[in-house]
PDB file of C-alpha atoms in Angstrom:
ATOM      1  CA  MET F  60       6.144   5.261  -9.620  1.00  0.00           C
ATOM      2  CA  THR F  61       9.711   5.458 -11.026  1.00  0.00           C
ATOM      3  CA  LYS F  62      12.312   3.302 -10.801  1.00  0.00           C
ATOM      4  CA  ARG F  63      14.213   4.855  -7.839  1.00  0.00           C
ATOM      5  CA  THR F  64      10.848   4.851  -5.940  1.00  0.00           C
ATOM      6  CA  TRP F  65      10.733   1.398  -6.483  1.00  0.00           C
ATOM      7  CA  THR F  66      13.661   0.860  -5.134  1.00  0.00           C
ATOM      8  CA  ILE F  67      13.010   2.504  -2.147  1.00  0.00           C
ATOM      9  CA  ALA F  68       9.710   0.791  -1.449  1.00  0.00           C
ATOM     10  CA  ALA F  69      11.855  -2.827  -2.233  1.00  0.00           C
ATOM     11  CA  VAL F  70      14.071  -1.729   0.269  1.00  0.00           C
ATOM     12  CA  LEU F  71      11.767  -0.229   3.536  1.00  0.00           C
ATOM     13  CA  MET F  72       9.910  -4.171   2.886  1.00  0.00           C
ATOM     14  CA  VAL F  73      13.469  -5.612   3.312  1.00  0.00           C
ATOM     15  CA  ILE F  74      13.575  -3.655   6.097  1.00  0.00           C
ATOM     16  CA  GLY F  75      10.557  -4.777   7.609  1.00  0.00           C
ATOM     17  CA  THR F  76      10.896  -8.295   6.604  1.00  0.00           C
ATOM     18  CA  CYS F  77      13.897  -8.171   8.862  1.00  0.00           C
ATOM     19  CA  THR F  78      11.374  -8.052  11.794  1.00  0.00           C
ATOM     20  CA  LEU F  79      10.876 -11.505  11.659  1.00  0.00           C
ATOM     21  CA  LEU F  80      13.922 -11.517  13.255  1.00  0.00           C
ATOM     22  CA  ILE F  81      12.177  -9.765  15.981  1.00  0.00           C
ATOM     23  CA  SER F  82       8.857 -11.083  16.138  1.00  0.00           C
ATOM     24  CA  ARG F  83       7.527 -12.973  13.468  1.00  0.00           C
ATOM     25  CA  PRO F  84       3.828 -11.568  14.124  1.00  0.00           C
ATOM     26  CA  VAL F  85       5.462  -8.375  13.694  1.00  0.00           C
ATOM     27  CA  GLY F  86       6.962  -9.420  10.516  1.00  0.00           C
ATOM     28  CA  PHE F  87       3.895 -11.004   8.789  1.00  0.00           C
ATOM     29  CA  GLY F  88       1.501  -8.448   9.578  1.00  0.00           C
ATOM     30  CA  PHE F  89       3.900  -5.949   7.420  1.00  0.00           C
ATOM     31  CA  LEU F  90       4.398  -8.432   5.063  1.00  0.00           C
ATOM     32  CA  LEU F  91       0.573  -8.541   4.891  1.00  0.00           C
ATOM     33  CA  GLY F  92       0.235  -4.999   4.757  1.00  0.00           C
ATOM     34  CA  ALA F  93       2.692  -4.335   2.679  1.00  0.00           C
ATOM     35  CA  SER F  94       1.450  -6.589  -0.483  1.00  0.00           C
ATOM     36  CA  THR F  95      -2.185  -5.329  -0.421  1.00  0.00           C
ATOM     37  CA  ALA F  96      -0.639  -2.175  -0.347  1.00  0.00           C
ATOM     38  CA  VAL F  97       1.309  -2.514  -3.903  1.00  0.00           C
ATOM     39  CA  LEU F  98      -1.531  -4.758  -5.134  1.00  0.00           C
ATOM     40  CA  LEU F  99      -3.466  -1.379  -4.132  1.00  0.00           C
ATOM     41  CA  TYR F 100      -1.228   0.680  -5.912  1.00  0.00           C
ATOM     42  CA  LYS F 101      -1.350  -1.280  -8.980  1.00  0.00           C
ATOM     43  CA  ARG F 102      -5.251  -1.696  -9.084  1.00  0.00           C
ATOM     44  CA  ASN F 103      -5.040   2.307  -8.784  1.00  0.00           C
ATOM     45  CA  GLU F 104      -3.094   3.033 -11.440  1.00  0.00           C
ATOM     46  CA  SER F 105      -4.858   0.815 -13.968  1.00  0.00           C
ATOM     47  CA  TYR F 106      -7.753   2.089 -13.372  1.00  0.00           C
ATOM     48  CA  TRP F 107      -7.229   5.594 -13.509  1.00  0.00           C
ATOM     49  CA  THR F 108      -4.818   4.900 -16.459  1.00  0.00           C
ATOM     50  CA  SER F 109      -8.262   3.153 -18.267  1.00  0.00           C
ATOM     51  CA  ILE F 110     -10.200   5.612 -16.998  1.00  0.00           C
ATOM     52  CA  LEU F 111      -7.704   8.559 -18.694  1.00  0.00           C
ATOM     53  CA  ASN F 112      -7.594   6.922 -22.255  1.00  0.00           C
ATOM     54  CA  GLN F 113     -11.463   6.763 -22.225  1.00  0.00           C
ATOM     55  CA  GLY F 114     -11.536  10.449 -22.021  1.00  0.00           C
ATOM     56  CA  SER F 115     -14.408  10.966 -19.942  1.00  0.00           C
ATOM     57  CA  ALA F 116     -15.787  10.500 -16.510  1.00  0.00           C
ATOM     58  CA  THR F 117     -18.951  11.315 -14.473  1.00  0.00           C
ATOM     59  CA  LYS F 118     -19.461  12.599 -10.945  1.00  0.00           C
ATOM     60  CA  TRP F 119     -19.972   8.614 -10.168  1.00  0.00           C
ATOM     61  CA  THR F 120     -16.442   7.425 -11.317  1.00  0.00           C
ATOM     62  CA  GLY F 121     -14.033   5.226  -9.144  1.00  0.00           C
ATOM     63  CA  PHE F 122     -16.856   5.776  -6.409  1.00  0.00           C
ATOM     64  CA  PHE F 123     -17.356   1.691  -6.534  1.00  0.00           C
ATOM     65  CA  HIS F 124     -13.533   1.255  -7.016  1.00  0.00           C
ATOM     66  CA  PHE F 125     -12.646   3.260  -4.044  1.00  0.00           C
ATOM     67  CA  ILE F 126     -15.119   1.731  -2.184  1.00  0.00           C
ATOM     68  CA  ILE F 127     -13.399  -1.829  -3.273  1.00  0.00           C
ATOM     69  CA  ASN F 128     -10.307  -0.545  -1.855  1.00  0.00           C
ATOM     70  CA  TYR F 129     -11.442   0.679   1.336  1.00  0.00           C
ATOM     71  CA  ALA F 130     -13.089  -2.997   1.756  1.00  0.00           C
ATOM     72  CA  LEU F 131      -9.506  -4.790   1.051  1.00  0.00           C
ATOM     73  CA  MET F 132      -7.472  -2.349   3.375  1.00  0.00           C
ATOM     74  CA  ALA F 133     -10.645  -3.597   6.023  1.00  0.00           C
ATOM     75  CA  GLY F 134     -10.560  -6.977   5.518  1.00  0.00           C
ATOM     76  CA  VAL F 135      -6.804  -6.876   5.655  1.00  0.00           C
ATOM     77  CA  LEU F 136      -6.973  -5.598   8.807  1.00  0.00           C
ATOM     78  CA  LEU F 137      -9.845  -7.549  10.049  1.00  0.00           C
ATOM     79  CA  ILE F 138      -7.677 -10.700   9.531  1.00  0.00           C
ATOM     80  CA  CYS F 139      -4.789  -9.112  11.597  1.00  0.00           C
ATOM     81  CA  ALA F 140      -7.087  -8.430  14.447  1.00  0.00           C
ATOM     82  CA  MET F 141      -8.445 -12.175  14.390  1.00  0.00           C
ATOM     83  CA  LYS F 142      -5.360 -14.560  13.758  1.00  0.00           C
ATOM     84  CA  GLN F 143      -3.368 -12.162  16.699  1.00  0.00           C
ATOM     85  CA  GLU F 144      -0.779 -15.254  17.092  1.00  0.00           C
ATOM     86  CA  TYR F 145       0.131 -14.937  13.420  1.00  0.00           C
ATOM     87  CA  LEU F 146      -0.272 -11.354  12.557  1.00  0.00           C
ATOM     88  CA  ASN F 147       0.518  -7.894  14.364  1.00  0.00           C
ATOM     89  CA  ILE F 148      -2.742  -5.615  13.438  1.00  0.00           C
ATOM     90  CA  PHE F 149      -0.147  -2.432  14.235  1.00  0.00           C
ATOM     91  CA  ALA F 150       2.581  -3.723  11.627  1.00  0.00           C
ATOM     92  CA  CYS F 151       0.285  -4.229   9.267  1.00  0.00           C
ATOM     93  CA  ALA F 152      -1.404  -0.867   9.234  1.00  0.00           C
ATOM     94  CA  ILE F 153       2.154   0.372   8.649  1.00  0.00           C
ATOM     95  CA  GLY F 154       2.327  -1.791   5.944  1.00  0.00           C
ATOM     96  CA  LEU F 155      -0.701  -0.027   4.452  1.00  0.00           C
ATOM     97  CA  PHE F 156       1.246   2.805   4.768  1.00  0.00           C
ATOM     98  CA  LEU F 157       4.189   1.481   2.234  1.00  0.00           C
ATOM     99  CA  ILE F 158       3.367   3.454  -0.816  1.00  0.00           C
ATOM    100  CA  LYS F 159       2.848   6.692   1.441  1.00  0.00           C
ATOM    101  CA  ILE F 160       6.339   6.435   3.344  1.00  0.00           C
ATOM    102  CA  THR F 161       8.118   5.148  -0.103  1.00  0.00           C
ATOM    103  CA  VAL F 162       7.211   8.825  -1.604  1.00  0.00           C
ATOM    104  CA  THR F 163       8.135  11.157   1.740  1.00  0.00           C
ATOM    105  CA  VAL F 164      11.122   8.867   1.630  1.00  0.00           C
ATOM    106  CA  ASP F 165      11.739   9.977  -2.012  1.00  0.00           C
ATOM    107  CA  VAL F 166      10.625  13.232  -1.531  1.00  0.00           C
ATOM    108  CA  LEU F 167      13.645  13.849   1.678  1.00  0.00           C
ATOM    109  CA  VAL F 168      16.299  11.821   0.309  1.00  0.00           C
ATOM    110  CA  ASN F 169      16.179  13.079  -3.799  1.00  0.00           C
ATOM    111  CA  ARG F 170      16.183  17.143  -3.271  1.00  0.00           C
ATOM    112  CA  GLU F 171      17.473  18.025  -6.311  1.00  0.00           C
ATOM    113  CA  GLY F 172      16.010  21.662  -6.217  1.00  0.00           C
ATOM    114  CA  GLU F 173      18.126  22.723  -2.971  1.00  0.00           C
TER     115      GLU F 173
END
């Protein structure tokens, strides 16, 4: 991602964090989901950069990497489901979509060809 998209992600995180003023579980759920999304993005970036630098891949390349990623996402959602008084599971799910939302906003806001 570029500096512009990281700026958009930071703005979205600040907006999401402002939900702490409305409801603490919603704000903390969003923060947990968003921080997990950033962690997973950095993890993917590092893993696939090393695979590209290696120069070869098999049909199983990335299989366990994605299994671990999905396990991390499921674990975060399970924590939210078990600690409902502190974390909102729906806000956490929206936070997990932070990178996808950021890319969508970036494309919609910065249409250079039109």
